[in-house]
mmCIF file of C-alpha atoms in Angstrom:
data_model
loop_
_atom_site.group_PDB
_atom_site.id
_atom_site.type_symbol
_atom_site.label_atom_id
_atom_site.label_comp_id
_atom_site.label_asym_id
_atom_site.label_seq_id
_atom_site.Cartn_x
_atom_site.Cartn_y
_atom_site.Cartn_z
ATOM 1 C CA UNK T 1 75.830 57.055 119.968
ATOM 2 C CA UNK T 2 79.109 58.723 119.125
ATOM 3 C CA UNK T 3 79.815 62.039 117.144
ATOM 4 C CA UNK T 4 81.171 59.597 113.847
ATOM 5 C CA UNK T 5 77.689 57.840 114.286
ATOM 6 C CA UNK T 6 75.440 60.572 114.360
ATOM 7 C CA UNK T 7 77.977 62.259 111.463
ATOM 8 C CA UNK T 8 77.224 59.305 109.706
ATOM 9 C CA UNK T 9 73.359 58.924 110.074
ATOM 10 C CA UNK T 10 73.021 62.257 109.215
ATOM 11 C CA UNK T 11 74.834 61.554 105.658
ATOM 12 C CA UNK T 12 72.967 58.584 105.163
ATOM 13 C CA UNK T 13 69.393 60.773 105.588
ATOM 14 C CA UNK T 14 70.684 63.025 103.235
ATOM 15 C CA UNK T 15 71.640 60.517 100.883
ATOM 16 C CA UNK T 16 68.204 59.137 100.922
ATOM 17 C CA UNK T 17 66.838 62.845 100.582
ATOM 18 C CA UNK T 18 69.253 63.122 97.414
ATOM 19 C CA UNK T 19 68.494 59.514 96.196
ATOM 20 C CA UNK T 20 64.166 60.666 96.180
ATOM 21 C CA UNK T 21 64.688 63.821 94.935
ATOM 22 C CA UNK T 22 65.912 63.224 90.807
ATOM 23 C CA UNK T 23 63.637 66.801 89.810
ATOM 24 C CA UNK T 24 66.016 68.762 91.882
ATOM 25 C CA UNK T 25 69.619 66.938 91.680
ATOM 26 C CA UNK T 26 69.139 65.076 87.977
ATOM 27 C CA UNK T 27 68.099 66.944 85.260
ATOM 28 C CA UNK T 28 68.802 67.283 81.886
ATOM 29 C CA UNK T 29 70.274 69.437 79.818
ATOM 30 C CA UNK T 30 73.353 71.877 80.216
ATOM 31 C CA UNK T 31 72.229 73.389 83.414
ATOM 32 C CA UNK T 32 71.928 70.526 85.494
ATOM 33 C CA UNK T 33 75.236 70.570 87.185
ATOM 34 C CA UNK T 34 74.483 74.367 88.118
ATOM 35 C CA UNK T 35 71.112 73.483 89.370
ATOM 36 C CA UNK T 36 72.108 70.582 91.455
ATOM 37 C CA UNK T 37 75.269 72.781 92.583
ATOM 38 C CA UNK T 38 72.444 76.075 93.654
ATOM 39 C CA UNK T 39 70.054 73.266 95.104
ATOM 40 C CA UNK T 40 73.013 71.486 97.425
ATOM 41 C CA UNK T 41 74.120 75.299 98.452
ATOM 42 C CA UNK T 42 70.529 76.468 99.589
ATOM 43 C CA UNK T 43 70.232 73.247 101.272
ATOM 44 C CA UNK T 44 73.558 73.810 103.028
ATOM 45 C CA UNK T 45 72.783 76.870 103.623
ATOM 46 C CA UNK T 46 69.414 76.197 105.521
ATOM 47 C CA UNK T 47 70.569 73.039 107.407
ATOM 48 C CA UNK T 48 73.715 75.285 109.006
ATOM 49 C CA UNK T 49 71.488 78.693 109.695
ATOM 50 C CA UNK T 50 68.776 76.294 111.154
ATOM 51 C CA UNK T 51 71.670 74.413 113.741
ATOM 52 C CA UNK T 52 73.627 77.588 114.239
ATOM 53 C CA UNK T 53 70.476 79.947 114.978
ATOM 54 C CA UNK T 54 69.168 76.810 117.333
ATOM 55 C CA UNK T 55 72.502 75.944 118.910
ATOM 56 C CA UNK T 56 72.818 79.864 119.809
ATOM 57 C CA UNK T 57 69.121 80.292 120.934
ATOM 58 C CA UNK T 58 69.603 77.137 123.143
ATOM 59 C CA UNK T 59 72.817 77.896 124.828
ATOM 60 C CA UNK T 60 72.324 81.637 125.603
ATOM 61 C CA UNK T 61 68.887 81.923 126.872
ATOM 62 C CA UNK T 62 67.470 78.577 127.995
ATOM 63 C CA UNK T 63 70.760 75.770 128.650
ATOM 64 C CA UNK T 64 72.806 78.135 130.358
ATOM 65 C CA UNK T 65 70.749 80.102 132.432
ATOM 66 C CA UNK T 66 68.759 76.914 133.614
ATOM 67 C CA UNK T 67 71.877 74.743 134.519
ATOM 68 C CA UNK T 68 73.412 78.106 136.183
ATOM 69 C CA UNK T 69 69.951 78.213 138.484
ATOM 70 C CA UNK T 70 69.940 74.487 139.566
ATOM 71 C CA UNK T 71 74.325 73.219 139.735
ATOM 72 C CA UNK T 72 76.411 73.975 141.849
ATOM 73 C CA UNK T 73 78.543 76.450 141.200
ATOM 74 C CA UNK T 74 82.044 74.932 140.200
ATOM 75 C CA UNK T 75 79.996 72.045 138.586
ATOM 76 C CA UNK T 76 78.438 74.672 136.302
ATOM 77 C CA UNK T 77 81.713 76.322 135.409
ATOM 78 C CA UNK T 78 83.630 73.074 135.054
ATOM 79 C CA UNK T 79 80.568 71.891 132.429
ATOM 80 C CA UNK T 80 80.913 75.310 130.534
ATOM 81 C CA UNK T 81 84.059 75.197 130.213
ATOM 82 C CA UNK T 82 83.704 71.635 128.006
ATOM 83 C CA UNK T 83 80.629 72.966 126.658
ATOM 84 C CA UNK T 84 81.614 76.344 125.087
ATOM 85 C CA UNK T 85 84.525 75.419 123.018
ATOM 86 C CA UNK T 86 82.210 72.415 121.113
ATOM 87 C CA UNK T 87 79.587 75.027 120.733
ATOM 88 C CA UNK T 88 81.905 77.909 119.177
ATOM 89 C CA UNK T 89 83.419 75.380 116.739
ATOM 90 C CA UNK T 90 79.917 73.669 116.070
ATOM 91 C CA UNK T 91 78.742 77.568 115.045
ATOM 92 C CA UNK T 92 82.012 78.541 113.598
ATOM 93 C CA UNK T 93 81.977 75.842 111.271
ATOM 94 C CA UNK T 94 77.962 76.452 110.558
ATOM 95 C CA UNK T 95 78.255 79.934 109.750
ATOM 96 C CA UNK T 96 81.589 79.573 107.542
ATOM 97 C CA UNK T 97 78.981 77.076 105.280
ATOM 98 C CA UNK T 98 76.237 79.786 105.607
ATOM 99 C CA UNK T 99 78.933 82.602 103.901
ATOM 100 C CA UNK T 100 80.285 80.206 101.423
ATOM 101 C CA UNK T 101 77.144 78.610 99.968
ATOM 102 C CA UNK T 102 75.330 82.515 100.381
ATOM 103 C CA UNK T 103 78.383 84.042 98.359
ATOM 104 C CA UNK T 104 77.957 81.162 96.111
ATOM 105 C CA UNK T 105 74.330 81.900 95.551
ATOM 106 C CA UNK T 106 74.738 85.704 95.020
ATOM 107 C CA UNK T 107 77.954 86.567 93.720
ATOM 108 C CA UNK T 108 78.980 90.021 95.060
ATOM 109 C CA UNK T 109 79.221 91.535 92.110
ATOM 110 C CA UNK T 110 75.693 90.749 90.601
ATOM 111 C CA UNK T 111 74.019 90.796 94.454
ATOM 112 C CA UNK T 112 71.716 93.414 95.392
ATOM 113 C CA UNK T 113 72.495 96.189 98.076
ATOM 114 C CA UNK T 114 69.803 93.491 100.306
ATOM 115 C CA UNK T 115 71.946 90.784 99.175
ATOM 116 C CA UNK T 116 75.389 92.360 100.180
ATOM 117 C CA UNK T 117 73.956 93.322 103.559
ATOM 118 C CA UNK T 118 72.864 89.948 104.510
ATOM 119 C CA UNK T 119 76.402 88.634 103.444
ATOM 120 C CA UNK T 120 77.808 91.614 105.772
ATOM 121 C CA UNK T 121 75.659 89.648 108.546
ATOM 122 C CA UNK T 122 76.725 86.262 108.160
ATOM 123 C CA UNK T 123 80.501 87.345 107.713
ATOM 124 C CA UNK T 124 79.671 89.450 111.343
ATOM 125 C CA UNK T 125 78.575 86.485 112.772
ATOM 126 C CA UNK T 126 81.480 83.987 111.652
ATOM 127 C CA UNK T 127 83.829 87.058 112.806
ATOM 128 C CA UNK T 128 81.965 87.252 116.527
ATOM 129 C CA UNK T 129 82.035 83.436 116.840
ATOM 130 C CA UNK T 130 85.542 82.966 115.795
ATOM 131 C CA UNK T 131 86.294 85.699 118.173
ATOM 132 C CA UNK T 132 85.187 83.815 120.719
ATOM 133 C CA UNK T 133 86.215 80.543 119.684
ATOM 134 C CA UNK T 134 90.021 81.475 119.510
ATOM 135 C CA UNK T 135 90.117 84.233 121.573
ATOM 136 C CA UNK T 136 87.504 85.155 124.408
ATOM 137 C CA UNK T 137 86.562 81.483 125.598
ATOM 138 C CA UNK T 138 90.306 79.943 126.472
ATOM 139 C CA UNK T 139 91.167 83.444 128.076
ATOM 140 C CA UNK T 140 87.363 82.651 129.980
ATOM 141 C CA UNK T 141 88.334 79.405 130.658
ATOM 142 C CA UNK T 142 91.605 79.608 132.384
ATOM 143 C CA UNK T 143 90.305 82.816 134.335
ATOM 144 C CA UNK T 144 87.627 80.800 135.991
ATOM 145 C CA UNK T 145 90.149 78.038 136.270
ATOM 146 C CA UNK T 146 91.865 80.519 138.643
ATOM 147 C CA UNK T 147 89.377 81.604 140.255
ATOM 148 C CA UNK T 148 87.950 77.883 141.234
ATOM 149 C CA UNK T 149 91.789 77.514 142.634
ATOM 150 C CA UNK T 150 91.211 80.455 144.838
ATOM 151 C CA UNK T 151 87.354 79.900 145.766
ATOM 152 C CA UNK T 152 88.662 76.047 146.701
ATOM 153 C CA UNK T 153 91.277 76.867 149.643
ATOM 154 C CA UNK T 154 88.326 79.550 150.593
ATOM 155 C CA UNK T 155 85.615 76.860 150.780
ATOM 156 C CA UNK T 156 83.487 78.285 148.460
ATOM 157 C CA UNK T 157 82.116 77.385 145.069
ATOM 158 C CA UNK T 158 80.011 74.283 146.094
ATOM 159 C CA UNK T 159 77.088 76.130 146.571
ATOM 160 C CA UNK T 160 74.450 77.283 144.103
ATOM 161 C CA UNK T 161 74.565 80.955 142.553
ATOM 162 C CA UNK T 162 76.893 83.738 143.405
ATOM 163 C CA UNK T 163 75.564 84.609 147.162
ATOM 164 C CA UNK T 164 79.036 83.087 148.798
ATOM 165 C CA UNK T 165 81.115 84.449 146.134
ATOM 166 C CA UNK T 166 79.862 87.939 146.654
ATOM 167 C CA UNK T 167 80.083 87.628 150.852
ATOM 168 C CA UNK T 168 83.808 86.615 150.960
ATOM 169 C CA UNK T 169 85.018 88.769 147.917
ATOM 170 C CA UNK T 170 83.852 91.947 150.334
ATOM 171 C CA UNK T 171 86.623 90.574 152.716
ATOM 172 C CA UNK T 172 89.355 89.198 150.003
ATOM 173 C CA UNK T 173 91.176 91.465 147.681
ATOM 174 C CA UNK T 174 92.509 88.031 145.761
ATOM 175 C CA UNK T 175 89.027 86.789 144.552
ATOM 176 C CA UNK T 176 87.250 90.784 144.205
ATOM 177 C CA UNK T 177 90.314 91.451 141.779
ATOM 178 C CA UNK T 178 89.806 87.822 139.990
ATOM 179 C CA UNK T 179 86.202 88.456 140.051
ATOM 180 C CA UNK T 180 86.974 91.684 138.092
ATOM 181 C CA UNK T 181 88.968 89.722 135.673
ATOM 182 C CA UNK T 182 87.099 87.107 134.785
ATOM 183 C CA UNK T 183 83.784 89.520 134.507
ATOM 184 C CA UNK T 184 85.419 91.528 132.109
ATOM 185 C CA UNK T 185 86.425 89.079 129.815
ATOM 186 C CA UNK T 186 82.852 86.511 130.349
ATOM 187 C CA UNK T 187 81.513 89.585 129.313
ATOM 188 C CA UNK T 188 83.652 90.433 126.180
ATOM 189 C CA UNK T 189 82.717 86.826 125.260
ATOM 190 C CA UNK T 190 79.046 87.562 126.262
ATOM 191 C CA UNK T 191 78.653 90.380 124.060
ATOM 192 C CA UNK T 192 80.197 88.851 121.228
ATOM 193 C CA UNK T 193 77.580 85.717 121.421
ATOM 194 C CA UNK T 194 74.967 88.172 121.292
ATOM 195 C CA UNK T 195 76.090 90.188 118.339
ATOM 196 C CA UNK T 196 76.701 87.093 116.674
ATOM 197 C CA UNK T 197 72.829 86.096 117.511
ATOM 198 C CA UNK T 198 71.432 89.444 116.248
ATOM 199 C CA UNK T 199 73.358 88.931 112.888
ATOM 200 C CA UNK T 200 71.517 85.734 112.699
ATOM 201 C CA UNK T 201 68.460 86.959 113.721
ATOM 202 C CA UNK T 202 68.209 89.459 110.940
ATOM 203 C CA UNK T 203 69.051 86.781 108.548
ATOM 204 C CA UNK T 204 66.240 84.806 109.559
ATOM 205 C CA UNK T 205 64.333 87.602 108.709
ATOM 206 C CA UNK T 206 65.686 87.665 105.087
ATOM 207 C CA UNK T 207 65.092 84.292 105.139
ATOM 208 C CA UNK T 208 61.303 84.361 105.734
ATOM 209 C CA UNK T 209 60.543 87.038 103.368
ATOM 210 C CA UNK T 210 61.876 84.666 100.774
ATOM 211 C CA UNK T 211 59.611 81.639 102.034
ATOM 212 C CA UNK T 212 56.202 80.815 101.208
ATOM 213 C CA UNK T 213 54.391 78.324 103.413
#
Protein backbone atom coordinates (compact mmCIF):
# COMPACT_ATOMS: atom_id res chain seq x y z
CA UNK A 1 0.00 0.00 0.00
CA UNK A 2 1.37 3.39 -0.95
CA UNK A 3 1.82 6.62 1.22
CA UNK A 4 -1.55 8.32 -0.88
CA UNK A 5 -3.35 5.01 0.22
CA UNK A 6 -2.63 4.85 3.68
CA UNK A 7 -3.11 9.02 3.60
CA UNK A 8 -6.29 8.20 2.34
CA UNK A 9 -7.55 5.35 4.68
CA UNK A 10 -6.57 7.25 7.40
CA UNK A 11 -9.07 10.23 6.25
CA UNK A 12 -11.67 7.93 5.54
CA UNK A 13 -11.43 6.45 9.47
CA UNK A 14 -11.62 9.78 10.56
CA UNK A 15 -14.43 10.62 8.53
CA UNK A 16 -16.32 7.76 9.93
CA UNK A 17 -15.11 8.87 13.54
CA UNK A 18 -16.58 12.46 12.59
CA UNK A 19 -19.69 11.00 10.79
CA UNK A 20 -20.60 8.81 14.59
CA UNK A 21 -19.72 11.41 16.66
CA UNK A 22 -22.81 14.41 16.08
CA UNK A 23 -22.49 15.29 20.34
CA UNK A 24 -19.02 16.47 19.72
CA UNK A 25 -18.89 18.00 15.99
CA UNK A 26 -22.91 19.06 15.63
CA UNK A 27 -24.39 20.95 18.12
CA UNK A 28 -26.59 23.61 18.44
CA UNK A 29 -26.54 26.83 19.28
CA UNK A 30 -23.88 29.71 18.80
CA UNK A 31 -20.99 27.77 20.10
CA UNK A 32 -20.99 24.95 17.95
CA UNK A 33 -18.51 26.03 15.41
CA UNK A 34 -16.04 26.80 18.44
CA UNK A 35 -16.71 23.48 19.94
CA UNK A 36 -16.28 21.46 16.86
CA UNK A 37 -13.14 23.82 16.04
CA UNK A 38 -11.56 22.96 20.13
CA UNK A 39 -12.75 19.22 19.56
CA UNK A 40 -10.86 18.83 15.87
CA UNK A 41 -7.67 20.73 17.62
CA UNK A 42 -7.42 18.32 20.73
CA UNK A 43 -7.91 15.57 18.39
CA UNK A 44 -5.10 16.87 16.19
CA UNK A 45 -3.29 17.48 18.78
CA UNK A 46 -3.35 13.87 20.31
CA UNK A 47 -3.15 11.95 16.98
CA UNK A 48 0.37 14.04 16.12
CA UNK A 49 1.93 13.84 19.94
CA UNK A 50 0.85 10.08 19.88
CA UNK A 51 2.87 9.45 16.12
CA UNK A 52 5.61 11.90 16.92
CA UNK A 53 6.33 10.58 20.63
CA UNK A 54 6.05 6.82 18.93
CA UNK A 55 7.98 7.56 15.76
CA UNK A 56 10.85 9.08 18.14
CA UNK A 57 10.66 6.26 20.81
CA UNK A 58 10.88 3.71 17.89
CA UNK A 59 13.70 5.09 15.92
CA UNK A 60 16.10 6.09 18.76
CA UNK A 61 16.04 3.28 21.12
CA UNK A 62 14.66 0.10 19.56
CA UNK A 63 14.83 0.44 15.20
CA UNK A 64 18.11 1.83 15.17
CA UNK A 65 20.04 0.20 17.62
CA UNK A 66 18.59 -3.30 16.56
CA UNK A 67 19.23 -2.91 12.73
CA UNK A 68 22.83 -1.35 13.75
CA UNK A 69 23.46 -4.89 15.83
CA UNK A 70 22.34 -7.34 13.04
CA UNK A 71 23.32 -5.27 9.09
CA UNK A 72 26.09 -4.87 7.82
CA UNK A 73 27.63 -1.94 8.20
CA UNK A 74 27.27 0.16 4.88
CA UNK A 75 23.79 -1.53 4.54
CA UNK A 76 22.86 0.12 7.84
CA UNK A 77 24.17 3.53 6.89
CA UNK A 78 22.85 3.41 3.34
CA UNK A 79 19.13 2.50 5.06
CA UNK A 80 19.58 5.51 7.55
CA UNK A 81 20.37 7.64 5.35
CA UNK A 82 16.66 7.06 3.46
CA UNK A 83 15.24 6.57 6.75
CA UNK A 84 16.15 9.76 8.70
CA UNK A 85 15.07 12.42 6.39
CA UNK A 86 11.20 10.68 6.20
CA UNK A 87 11.37 10.50 9.91
CA UNK A 88 12.49 14.29 10.59
CA UNK A 89 9.79 15.53 8.18
CA UNK A 90 7.15 12.90 9.51
CA UNK A 91 8.00 14.64 13.23
CA UNK A 92 8.53 18.06 11.90
CA UNK A 93 5.29 18.16 10.42
CA UNK A 94 3.67 16.34 13.74
CA UNK A 95 4.98 18.68 16.12
CA UNK A 96 4.23 21.97 13.93
CA UNK A 97 0.26 20.50 14.36
CA UNK A 98 0.98 19.86 18.11
CA UNK A 99 2.08 23.95 18.51
CA UNK A 100 -0.63 25.17 16.31
CA UNK A 101 -3.69 23.30 17.60
CA UNK A 102 -1.95 23.77 21.53
CA UNK A 103 -1.65 27.66 20.83
CA UNK A 104 -5.06 27.38 19.48
CA UNK A 105 -6.36 25.78 22.60
CA UNK A 106 -4.63 28.18 25.08
CA UNK A 107 -4.06 31.42 23.68
CA UNK A 108 -0.85 32.90 25.18
CA UNK A 109 -2.25 35.57 26.57
CA UNK A 110 -5.06 33.88 28.71
CA UNK A 111 -2.64 30.50 29.25
CA UNK A 112 -1.33 29.72 32.53
CA UNK A 113 2.49 29.90 33.49
CA UNK A 114 1.86 25.55 33.08
CA UNK A 115 0.30 26.30 29.88
CA UNK A 116 3.11 28.63 28.44
CA UNK A 117 5.74 26.12 29.54
CA UNK A 118 4.31 23.24 27.77
CA UNK A 119 4.03 25.50 24.58
CA UNK A 120 7.89 26.40 25.31
CA UNK A 121 8.26 22.41 24.95
CA UNK A 122 6.55 21.70 21.89
CA UNK A 123 8.08 24.88 20.12
CA UNK A 124 11.72 23.16 21.57
CA UNK A 125 10.88 20.18 20.00
CA UNK A 126 9.71 21.50 16.42
CA UNK A 127 13.04 23.76 16.77
CA UNK A 128 15.38 20.40 17.57
CA UNK A 129 13.63 18.43 14.78
CA UNK A 130 13.80 21.07 12.20
CA UNK A 131 17.34 21.40 13.21
CA UNK A 132 17.94 18.25 12.22
CA UNK A 133 15.77 17.97 9.38
CA UNK A 134 17.45 20.93 7.44
CA UNK A 135 20.54 21.05 8.96
CA UNK A 136 22.31 18.11 10.94
CA UNK A 137 20.97 15.04 8.81
CA UNK A 138 22.14 16.14 4.99
CA UNK A 139 25.53 17.39 6.59
CA UNK A 140 25.26 13.44 8.34
CA UNK A 141 24.42 12.09 5.28
CA UNK A 142 27.00 13.21 2.87
CA UNK A 143 29.75 12.73 5.70
CA UNK A 144 29.04 9.06 5.85
CA UNK A 145 28.68 9.17 2.12
CA UNK A 146 32.42 10.00 2.28
CA UNK A 147 33.38 7.96 4.49
CA UNK A 148 31.68 4.68 2.70
CA UNK A 149 33.91 6.09 -0.45
CA UNK A 150 36.97 5.78 1.65
CA UNK A 151 36.05 2.51 3.77
CA UNK A 152 35.20 0.93 0.00
CA UNK A 153 38.83 1.19 -1.73
CA UNK A 154 39.95 0.02 2.04
CA UNK A 155 37.73 -3.10 1.99
CA UNK A 156 35.95 -2.35 4.85
CA UNK A 157 32.37 -1.59 5.74
CA UNK A 158 30.79 -5.03 4.84
CA UNK A 159 31.12 -6.29 8.08
CA UNK A 160 28.90 -5.90 11.13
CA UNK A 161 29.67 -3.13 13.89
CA UNK A 162 32.61 -0.85 14.09
CA UNK A 163 35.52 -3.56 14.99
CA UNK A 164 37.19 -3.08 11.25
CA UNK A 165 36.57 0.50 11.22
CA UNK A 166 38.37 1.06 14.45
CA UNK A 167 41.54 -1.50 13.37
CA UNK A 168 42.39 0.31 10.07
CA UNK A 169 41.58 3.96 11.26
CA UNK A 170 44.72 3.26 13.89
CA UNK A 171 46.81 2.91 10.61
CA UNK A 172 44.93 5.64 8.21
CA UNK A 173 44.96 9.29 8.94
CA UNK A 174 42.13 9.66 5.92
CA UNK A 175 39.32 7.60 7.66
CA UNK A 176 40.54 8.59 11.75
CA UNK A 177 40.08 12.33 10.51
CA UNK A 178 36.60 11.36 8.61
CA UNK A 179 35.73 9.34 11.54
CA UNK A 180 36.18 12.57 13.60
CA UNK A 181 33.96 14.37 11.25
CA UNK A 182 31.25 12.47 10.85
CA UNK A 183 31.15 11.69 14.89
CA UNK A 184 30.92 15.15 15.57
CA UNK A 185 28.20 16.01 13.54
CA UNK A 186 26.02 12.20 14.11
CA UNK A 187 26.37 13.45 17.37
CA UNK A 188 25.13 17.12 17.02
CA UNK A 189 22.19 15.36 15.28
CA UNK A 190 22.08 12.78 18.17
CA UNK A 191 21.72 15.21 20.79
CA UNK A 192 19.25 17.19 19.12
CA UNK A 193 16.84 13.91 18.70
CA UNK A 194 17.12 13.51 22.25
CA UNK A 195 16.29 16.98 23.39
CA UNK A 196 13.58 16.90 21.07
CA UNK A 197 12.35 13.46 22.90
CA UNK A 198 12.65 14.95 26.43
CA UNK A 199 10.45 17.97 25.31
CA UNK A 200 7.98 15.39 24.36
CA UNK A 201 8.35 13.42 27.16
CA UNK A 202 7.42 16.14 29.56
CA UNK A 203 4.45 16.85 27.50
CA UNK A 204 3.22 13.51 27.88
CA UNK A 205 3.37 14.16 31.31
CA UNK A 206 1.06 17.25 31.03
CA UNK A 207 -0.88 15.23 29.06
CA UNK A 208 -1.70 12.50 31.62
CA UNK A 209 -2.39 14.74 34.43
CA UNK A 210 -5.19 16.03 32.27
CA UNK A 211 -6.59 12.38 31.50
CA UNK A 212 -8.85 10.33 33.41
CA UNK A 213 -9.09 6.65 32.55
Amino acid sequence: MGWASRFMAAVAFLAVGVVFAPDSLLLSGGNSRNSALATAATLSHLLCFATSFGAALWVTFIGGIVMFKHLPRHQFGNLQGKMFPAYFALVSVCAAVCVAAFAYLHPWKSASSLERYQLGFLLSALGFHLSNLLVFTPITIEMMKKRHKIERELSIGEEVGWSKNVEVAKKNPNLAAMNKKFGMIHGFSSLANIMSFGCLAMHSWYLAGKMQL
